[in-house]
């Protein structure tokens, strides 16, 4: 993976952790918040998509259409699962489980479907990333999962992680094999999700507006940051970075989340978190220099 590709993935990790913190604050708005941020993303990224379509040739075909539809379904299910998980459990449970299971499954998918050959260094880096996530999350204490609703977070986090793996492999195939531009892929996927959610949200508009009270600015920032973080990742894949390495490297966002908790929320800095951050950084370095 080139230095530029790795830099894009690291920047995406910072942005991803940020929009998830914002989304957690609007968890009670549920699907309505997902719909609102989706609409905002469509508006904000339309000029960029228009420019890409005007100056870049695209090969529209039945496989491309199928890939877009499947991507939209997986992303919508991911957003709804994530938002539901934030309603019933802590961010510190749902987010790390989702981000931890995603890279494992997506890397396996890349090996099987995209025929990427794993290297020993890449596998070691992947395992280090996952181990670092475990240290940061549990801090050596698994009692969080035994608390009331702790298993709810485990279930929703695992479901979300599975969907992350699904859309990562599908979108990687769209960009790498079918040549779809990352911005176009993300925007068209958003457009399809708009039509899927619109009948549900607009059927009771007054209730939707009530749920969004105080959340519009959060929706704006999530609508801006969520696509950007993913476009950066897809751009790294388009530049030739192996999906099997990009997927786990993205999970550096877990370290960023831990940093946010320590520096912004004043959470206690423990030895477990320091060790976890060190292992995770080491894993990202290994992934960045590995050859698939």
Tab-separated table of C-alpha atoms in Angstrom:
chain	number	residue	atom	x	y	z
A	1	UNK	CA	0.000	0.000	0.000
A	2	UNK	CA	1.481	3.384	-1.027
A	3	UNK	CA	2.016	6.230	1.426
A	4	UNK	CA	-0.696	8.278	-0.305
A	5	UNK	CA	-3.215	5.419	-0.078
A	6	UNK	CA	-2.405	4.880	3.590
A	7	UNK	CA	-2.735	8.636	4.254
A	8	UNK	CA	-6.211	8.634	2.706
A	9	UNK	CA	-7.264	5.694	4.871
A	10	UNK	CA	-5.884	7.316	8.048
A	11	UNK	CA	-7.678	10.604	7.288
A	12	UNK	CA	-10.861	8.619	6.637
A	13	UNK	CA	-10.477	6.999	10.069
A	14	UNK	CA	-10.416	10.388	11.807
A	15	UNK	CA	-13.467	11.565	9.866
A	16	UNK	CA	-15.318	8.290	10.484
A	17	UNK	CA	-14.837	8.429	14.253
A	18	UNK	CA	-16.061	12.037	14.238
A	19	UNK	CA	-19.326	11.410	12.404
A	20	UNK	CA	-20.076	8.366	14.561
A	21	UNK	CA	-19.770	10.466	17.708
A	22	UNK	CA	-22.209	12.958	16.174
A	23	UNK	CA	-24.580	10.188	15.095
A	24	UNK	CA	-24.635	8.747	18.613
A	25	UNK	CA	-25.946	12.090	19.907
A	26	UNK	CA	-28.928	11.768	17.551
A	27	UNK	CA	-29.597	8.073	18.205
A	28	UNK	CA	-33.162	8.725	19.370
A	29	UNK	CA	-34.119	10.073	15.925
A	30	UNK	CA	-33.548	6.623	14.387
A	31	UNK	CA	-34.334	6.129	10.669
A	32	UNK	CA	-35.467	9.763	10.385
A	33	UNK	CA	-31.944	10.937	11.154
A	34	UNK	CA	-30.516	8.480	8.623
A	35	UNK	CA	-32.923	9.873	5.998
A	36	UNK	CA	-32.115	13.506	6.829
A	37	UNK	CA	-28.341	13.022	6.648
A	38	UNK	CA	-28.833	11.075	3.416
A	39	UNK	CA	-30.730	13.971	1.794
A	40	UNK	CA	-28.087	16.449	2.933
A	41	UNK	CA	-25.345	14.255	1.460
A	42	UNK	CA	-27.157	14.119	-1.886
A	43	UNK	CA	-27.334	17.912	-2.050
A	44	UNK	CA	-23.791	18.587	-0.838
A	45	UNK	CA	-22.082	16.125	-3.169
A	46	UNK	CA	-24.176	16.771	-6.308
A	47	UNK	CA	-21.713	19.339	-7.805
A	48	UNK	CA	-18.790	16.932	-7.360
A	49	UNK	CA	-20.730	14.074	-8.951
A	50	UNK	CA	-21.814	16.319	-11.839
A	51	UNK	CA	-18.202	17.303	-12.487
A	52	UNK	CA	-17.000	13.683	-12.426
A	53	UNK	CA	-19.749	12.536	-14.794
A	54	UNK	CA	-19.068	15.423	-17.173
A	55	UNK	CA	-15.336	14.819	-17.475
A	56	UNK	CA	-15.002	11.058	-16.991
A	57	UNK	CA	-16.317	8.255	-19.182
A	58	UNK	CA	-18.382	5.606	-17.422
A	59	UNK	CA	-19.304	2.157	-18.647
A	60	UNK	CA	-22.918	1.660	-17.601
A	61	UNK	CA	-23.991	-1.982	-17.708
A	62	UNK	CA	-26.234	-4.512	-15.990
A	63	UNK	CA	-23.448	-5.643	-13.584
A	64	UNK	CA	-22.851	-1.991	-12.636
A	65	UNK	CA	-26.566	-1.482	-11.967
A	66	UNK	CA	-26.728	-4.651	-9.886
A	67	UNK	CA	-23.662	-3.609	-7.935
A	68	UNK	CA	-25.190	-0.193	-7.169
A	69	UNK	CA	-28.471	-1.707	-5.965
A	70	UNK	CA	-26.708	-4.239	-3.745
A	71	UNK	CA	-24.444	-1.506	-2.347
A	72	UNK	CA	-27.443	0.692	-1.543
A	73	UNK	CA	-29.256	-2.130	0.280
A	74	UNK	CA	-26.198	-3.055	2.348
A	75	UNK	CA	-25.412	0.557	3.253
A	76	UNK	CA	-29.009	1.252	4.258
A	77	UNK	CA	-29.134	-1.859	6.434
A	78	UNK	CA	-25.786	-0.820	7.951
A	79	UNK	CA	-26.983	2.681	8.826
A	80	UNK	CA	-30.228	1.425	10.351
A	81	UNK	CA	-28.445	-1.279	12.372
A	82	UNK	CA	-25.874	1.209	13.614
A	83	UNK	CA	-28.495	3.743	14.617
A	84	UNK	CA	-30.548	1.050	16.370
A	85	UNK	CA	-27.451	-0.192	18.181
A	86	UNK	CA	-26.786	3.335	19.442
A	87	UNK	CA	-30.359	3.453	20.757
A	88	UNK	CA	-30.037	0.333	22.880
A	89	UNK	CA	-26.360	0.239	23.900
A	90	UNK	CA	-23.279	2.322	24.559
A	91	UNK	CA	-21.084	3.691	21.801
A	92	UNK	CA	-18.105	2.031	23.489
A	93	UNK	CA	-19.719	-1.392	22.950
A	94	UNK	CA	-21.432	-1.107	19.556
A	95	UNK	CA	-18.797	0.872	17.661
A	96	UNK	CA	-15.727	-1.267	18.427
A	97	UNK	CA	-17.535	-4.559	17.832
A	98	UNK	CA	-18.839	-3.282	14.496
A	99	UNK	CA	-15.447	-1.953	13.456
A	100	UNK	CA	-13.649	-5.047	14.747
A	101	UNK	CA	-15.702	-7.730	12.982
A	102	UNK	CA	-15.919	-5.786	9.709
A	103	UNK	CA	-12.246	-5.988	8.648
A	104	UNK	CA	-11.917	-9.674	9.410
A	105	UNK	CA	-14.883	-10.620	7.260
A	106	UNK	CA	-14.126	-8.123	4.468
A	107	UNK	CA	-10.508	-9.294	4.225
A	108	UNK	CA	-11.686	-12.902	3.935
A	109	UNK	CA	-14.131	-11.750	1.256
A	110	UNK	CA	-11.311	-9.968	-0.600
A	111	UNK	CA	-9.191	-13.127	-0.538
A	112	UNK	CA	-12.056	-15.257	-1.874
A	113	UNK	CA	-13.918	-12.943	-4.275
A	114	UNK	CA	-11.237	-10.494	-5.439
A	115	UNK	CA	-8.481	-13.147	-5.504
A	116	UNK	CA	-6.104	-11.077	-3.412
A	117	UNK	CA	-3.224	-13.135	-2.053
A	118	UNK	CA	-2.528	-12.508	1.628
A	119	UNK	CA	1.040	-11.960	2.789
A	120	UNK	CA	2.372	-12.954	6.194
A	121	UNK	CA	3.007	-9.303	7.034
A	122	UNK	CA	-0.495	-8.292	5.967
A	123	UNK	CA	-2.070	-11.008	8.105
A	124	UNK	CA	0.119	-10.032	11.078
A	125	UNK	CA	-0.941	-6.397	10.645
A	126	UNK	CA	-4.596	-7.397	10.448
A	127	UNK	CA	-4.341	-9.423	13.656
A	128	UNK	CA	-2.528	-6.555	15.392
A	129	UNK	CA	-5.294	-4.107	14.425
A	130	UNK	CA	-7.974	-6.422	15.802
A	131	UNK	CA	-5.959	-7.085	18.980
A	132	UNK	CA	-5.442	-3.358	19.505
A	133	UNK	CA	-9.170	-2.786	19.125
A	134	UNK	CA	-9.803	-5.452	21.757
A	135	UNK	CA	-7.449	-3.834	24.267
A	136	UNK	CA	-8.890	-0.347	23.683
A	137	UNK	CA	-12.454	-1.583	23.977
A	138	UNK	CA	-12.375	-3.946	26.937
A	139	UNK	CA	-9.439	-2.500	28.896
A	140	UNK	CA	-9.041	-6.030	30.227
A	141	UNK	CA	-12.586	-6.034	31.589
A	142	UNK	CA	-15.360	-7.939	29.823
A	143	UNK	CA	-17.988	-6.915	32.382
A	144	UNK	CA	-19.493	-4.396	29.953
A	145	UNK	CA	-21.066	-7.284	28.082
A	146	UNK	CA	-22.627	-8.669	31.296
A	147	UNK	CA	-24.364	-5.437	32.177
A	148	UNK	CA	-28.026	-4.809	31.323
A	149	UNK	CA	-28.386	-4.539	27.535
A	150	UNK	CA	-24.710	-5.346	27.115
A	151	UNK	CA	-25.573	-8.277	24.860
A	152	UNK	CA	-27.835	-5.986	22.822
A	153	UNK	CA	-24.755	-4.006	21.907
A	154	UNK	CA	-22.926	-7.219	21.044
A	155	UNK	CA	-25.732	-8.383	18.755
A	156	UNK	CA	-26.230	-5.073	16.959
A	157	UNK	CA	-22.482	-4.481	16.743
A	158	UNK	CA	-21.910	-7.891	15.171
A	159	UNK	CA	-24.778	-7.376	12.722
A	160	UNK	CA	-23.379	-3.969	11.791
A	161	UNK	CA	-19.870	-5.415	11.369
A	162	UNK	CA	-21.201	-8.111	9.043
A	163	UNK	CA	-22.850	-5.449	6.900
A	164	UNK	CA	-19.623	-3.425	6.885
A	165	UNK	CA	-17.833	-6.470	5.504
A	166	UNK	CA	-20.565	-6.936	2.902
A	167	UNK	CA	-20.575	-3.414	1.522
A	168	UNK	CA	-16.768	-3.160	1.681
A	169	UNK	CA	-16.359	-6.184	-0.582
A	170	UNK	CA	-19.204	-5.149	-2.925
A	171	UNK	CA	-18.002	-1.556	-3.240
A	172	UNK	CA	-14.401	-2.703	-3.629
A	173	UNK	CA	-15.551	-4.867	-6.528
A	174	UNK	CA	-17.500	-1.937	-8.038
A	175	UNK	CA	-14.470	0.360	-7.931
A	176	UNK	CA	-11.665	-2.110	-8.659
A	177	UNK	CA	-13.295	-4.495	-11.126
A	178	UNK	CA	-16.072	-2.432	-12.763
A	179	UNK	CA	-14.283	0.927	-12.773
A	180	UNK	CA	-17.004	2.975	-11.060
A	181	UNK	CA	-15.694	6.296	-9.734
A	182	UNK	CA	-15.834	6.356	-5.894
A	183	UNK	CA	-17.802	9.620	-5.734
A	184	UNK	CA	-20.320	8.392	-8.298
A	185	UNK	CA	-20.705	5.051	-6.529
A	186	UNK	CA	-21.334	6.640	-3.138
A	187	UNK	CA	-23.741	9.275	-4.487
A	188	UNK	CA	-25.838	6.896	-6.576
A	189	UNK	CA	-25.963	4.488	-3.650
A	190	UNK	CA	-27.204	7.382	-1.505
A	191	UNK	CA	-29.814	8.242	-4.137
A	192	UNK	CA	-31.166	4.691	-4.134
A	193	UNK	CA	-31.298	4.730	-0.320
A	194	UNK	CA	-33.292	7.958	-0.493
A	195	UNK	CA	-36.016	6.249	-2.521
A	196	UNK	CA	-36.002	3.260	-0.161
A	197	UNK	CA	-36.441	5.384	2.975
A	198	UNK	CA	-38.643	8.197	1.632
A	199	UNK	CA	-41.985	6.305	1.755
A	200	UNK	CA	-41.387	5.334	5.393
A	201	UNK	CA	-40.285	8.750	6.662
A	202	UNK	CA	-42.619	10.921	4.579
A	203	UNK	CA	-45.692	8.855	5.465
A	204	UNK	CA	-45.693	10.614	8.846
A	205	UNK	CA	-43.884	13.899	8.201
A	206	UNK	CA	-45.065	15.614	11.378
A	207	UNK	CA	-43.593	12.823	13.507
A	208	UNK	CA	-40.380	12.947	11.478
A	209	UNK	CA	-40.015	16.700	12.094
A	210	UNK	CA	-40.603	16.171	15.795
A	211	UNK	CA	-37.863	13.547	15.975
A	212	UNK	CA	-35.404	15.845	14.183
A	213	UNK	CA	-35.808	18.753	16.605
A	214	UNK	CA	-32.349	19.803	17.715
A	215	UNK	CA	-30.682	17.316	15.386
A	216	UNK	CA	-30.522	19.173	12.062
A	217	UNK	CA	-26.973	20.448	12.488
A	218	UNK	CA	-25.864	16.957	13.492
A	219	UNK	CA	-27.514	15.620	10.328
A	220	UNK	CA	-25.701	18.254	8.267
A	221	UNK	CA	-22.281	17.276	9.583
A	222	UNK	CA	-22.973	13.544	9.309
A	223	UNK	CA	-24.245	14.115	5.754
A	224	UNK	CA	-20.995	15.902	4.944
A	225	UNK	CA	-18.510	13.691	6.775
A	226	UNK	CA	-19.926	10.186	6.318
A	227	UNK	CA	-19.660	10.104	2.495
A	228	UNK	CA	-16.292	11.873	2.592
A	229	UNK	CA	-14.747	9.276	4.890
A	230	UNK	CA	-15.917	6.458	2.632
A	231	UNK	CA	-14.974	8.194	-0.625
A	232	UNK	CA	-11.412	8.503	0.686
A	233	UNK	CA	-11.335	4.760	1.377
A	234	UNK	CA	-12.733	3.912	-2.066
A	235	UNK	CA	-10.195	6.267	-3.650
A	236	UNK	CA	-7.380	4.364	-1.945
A	237	UNK	CA	-8.780	1.107	-3.370
A	238	UNK	CA	-9.117	2.715	-6.818
A	239	UNK	CA	-5.432	3.712	-6.629
A	240	UNK	CA	-4.532	0.045	-6.260
A	241	UNK	CA	-4.439	-0.475	-2.493
A	242	UNK	CA	-5.504	-4.080	-1.713
A	243	UNK	CA	-8.941	-4.252	-0.130
A	244	UNK	CA	-7.683	-6.929	2.265
A	245	UNK	CA	-5.277	-4.347	3.730
A	246	UNK	CA	-7.464	-1.245	3.443
A	247	UNK	CA	-10.361	-2.797	5.363
A	248	UNK	CA	-8.463	-3.425	8.617
A	249	UNK	CA	-6.398	-0.233	8.291
A	250	UNK	CA	-9.674	1.721	8.377
A	251	UNK	CA	-10.176	0.471	11.899
A	252	UNK	CA	-7.629	2.999	13.076
A	253	UNK	CA	-10.827	4.973	13.709
A	254	UNK	CA	-11.119	2.944	16.912
A	255	UNK	CA	-7.880	4.474	18.157
A	256	UNK	CA	-9.177	7.909	17.175
A	257	UNK	CA	-12.370	7.233	19.111
A	258	UNK	CA	-10.323	6.296	22.157
A	259	UNK	CA	-8.322	9.502	21.794
A	260	UNK	CA	-11.536	11.526	21.577
A	261	UNK	CA	-12.735	9.867	24.772
A	262	UNK	CA	-9.482	10.634	26.582
A	263	UNK	CA	-8.919	14.189	25.344
A	264	UNK	CA	-12.441	15.529	24.769
A	265	UNK	CA	-14.683	13.522	27.094
A	266	UNK	CA	-12.100	13.265	29.885
A	267	UNK	CA	-12.203	9.473	30.064
A	268	UNK	CA	-9.522	7.833	32.200
A	269	UNK	CA	-6.319	6.880	30.381
A	270	UNK	CA	-5.497	3.289	31.369
A	271	UNK	CA	-2.526	1.097	30.600
A	272	UNK	CA	-4.821	-1.156	28.557
A	273	UNK	CA	-5.764	1.703	26.245
A	274	UNK	CA	-2.167	2.853	25.853
A	275	UNK	CA	-1.078	-0.684	24.977
A	276	UNK	CA	-4.048	-1.094	22.638
A	277	UNK	CA	-3.235	2.147	20.794
A	278	UNK	CA	0.411	1.097	20.443
A	279	UNK	CA	-0.521	-2.325	19.037
A	280	UNK	CA	-3.075	-0.792	16.684
A	281	UNK	CA	-0.573	1.763	15.353
A	282	UNK	CA	1.939	-1.042	14.830
A	283	UNK	CA	-0.677	-3.009	12.908
A	284	UNK	CA	-1.458	-0.049	10.672
A	285	UNK	CA	2.270	0.406	9.947
A	286	UNK	CA	2.551	-3.272	9.014
A	287	UNK	CA	-0.484	-3.006	6.730
A	288	UNK	CA	0.871	0.128	5.113
A	289	UNK	CA	4.151	-1.565	4.153
A	290	UNK	CA	2.713	-4.990	3.328
A	291	UNK	CA	2.422	-6.356	-0.165
A	292	UNK	CA	-0.688	-8.367	-0.858
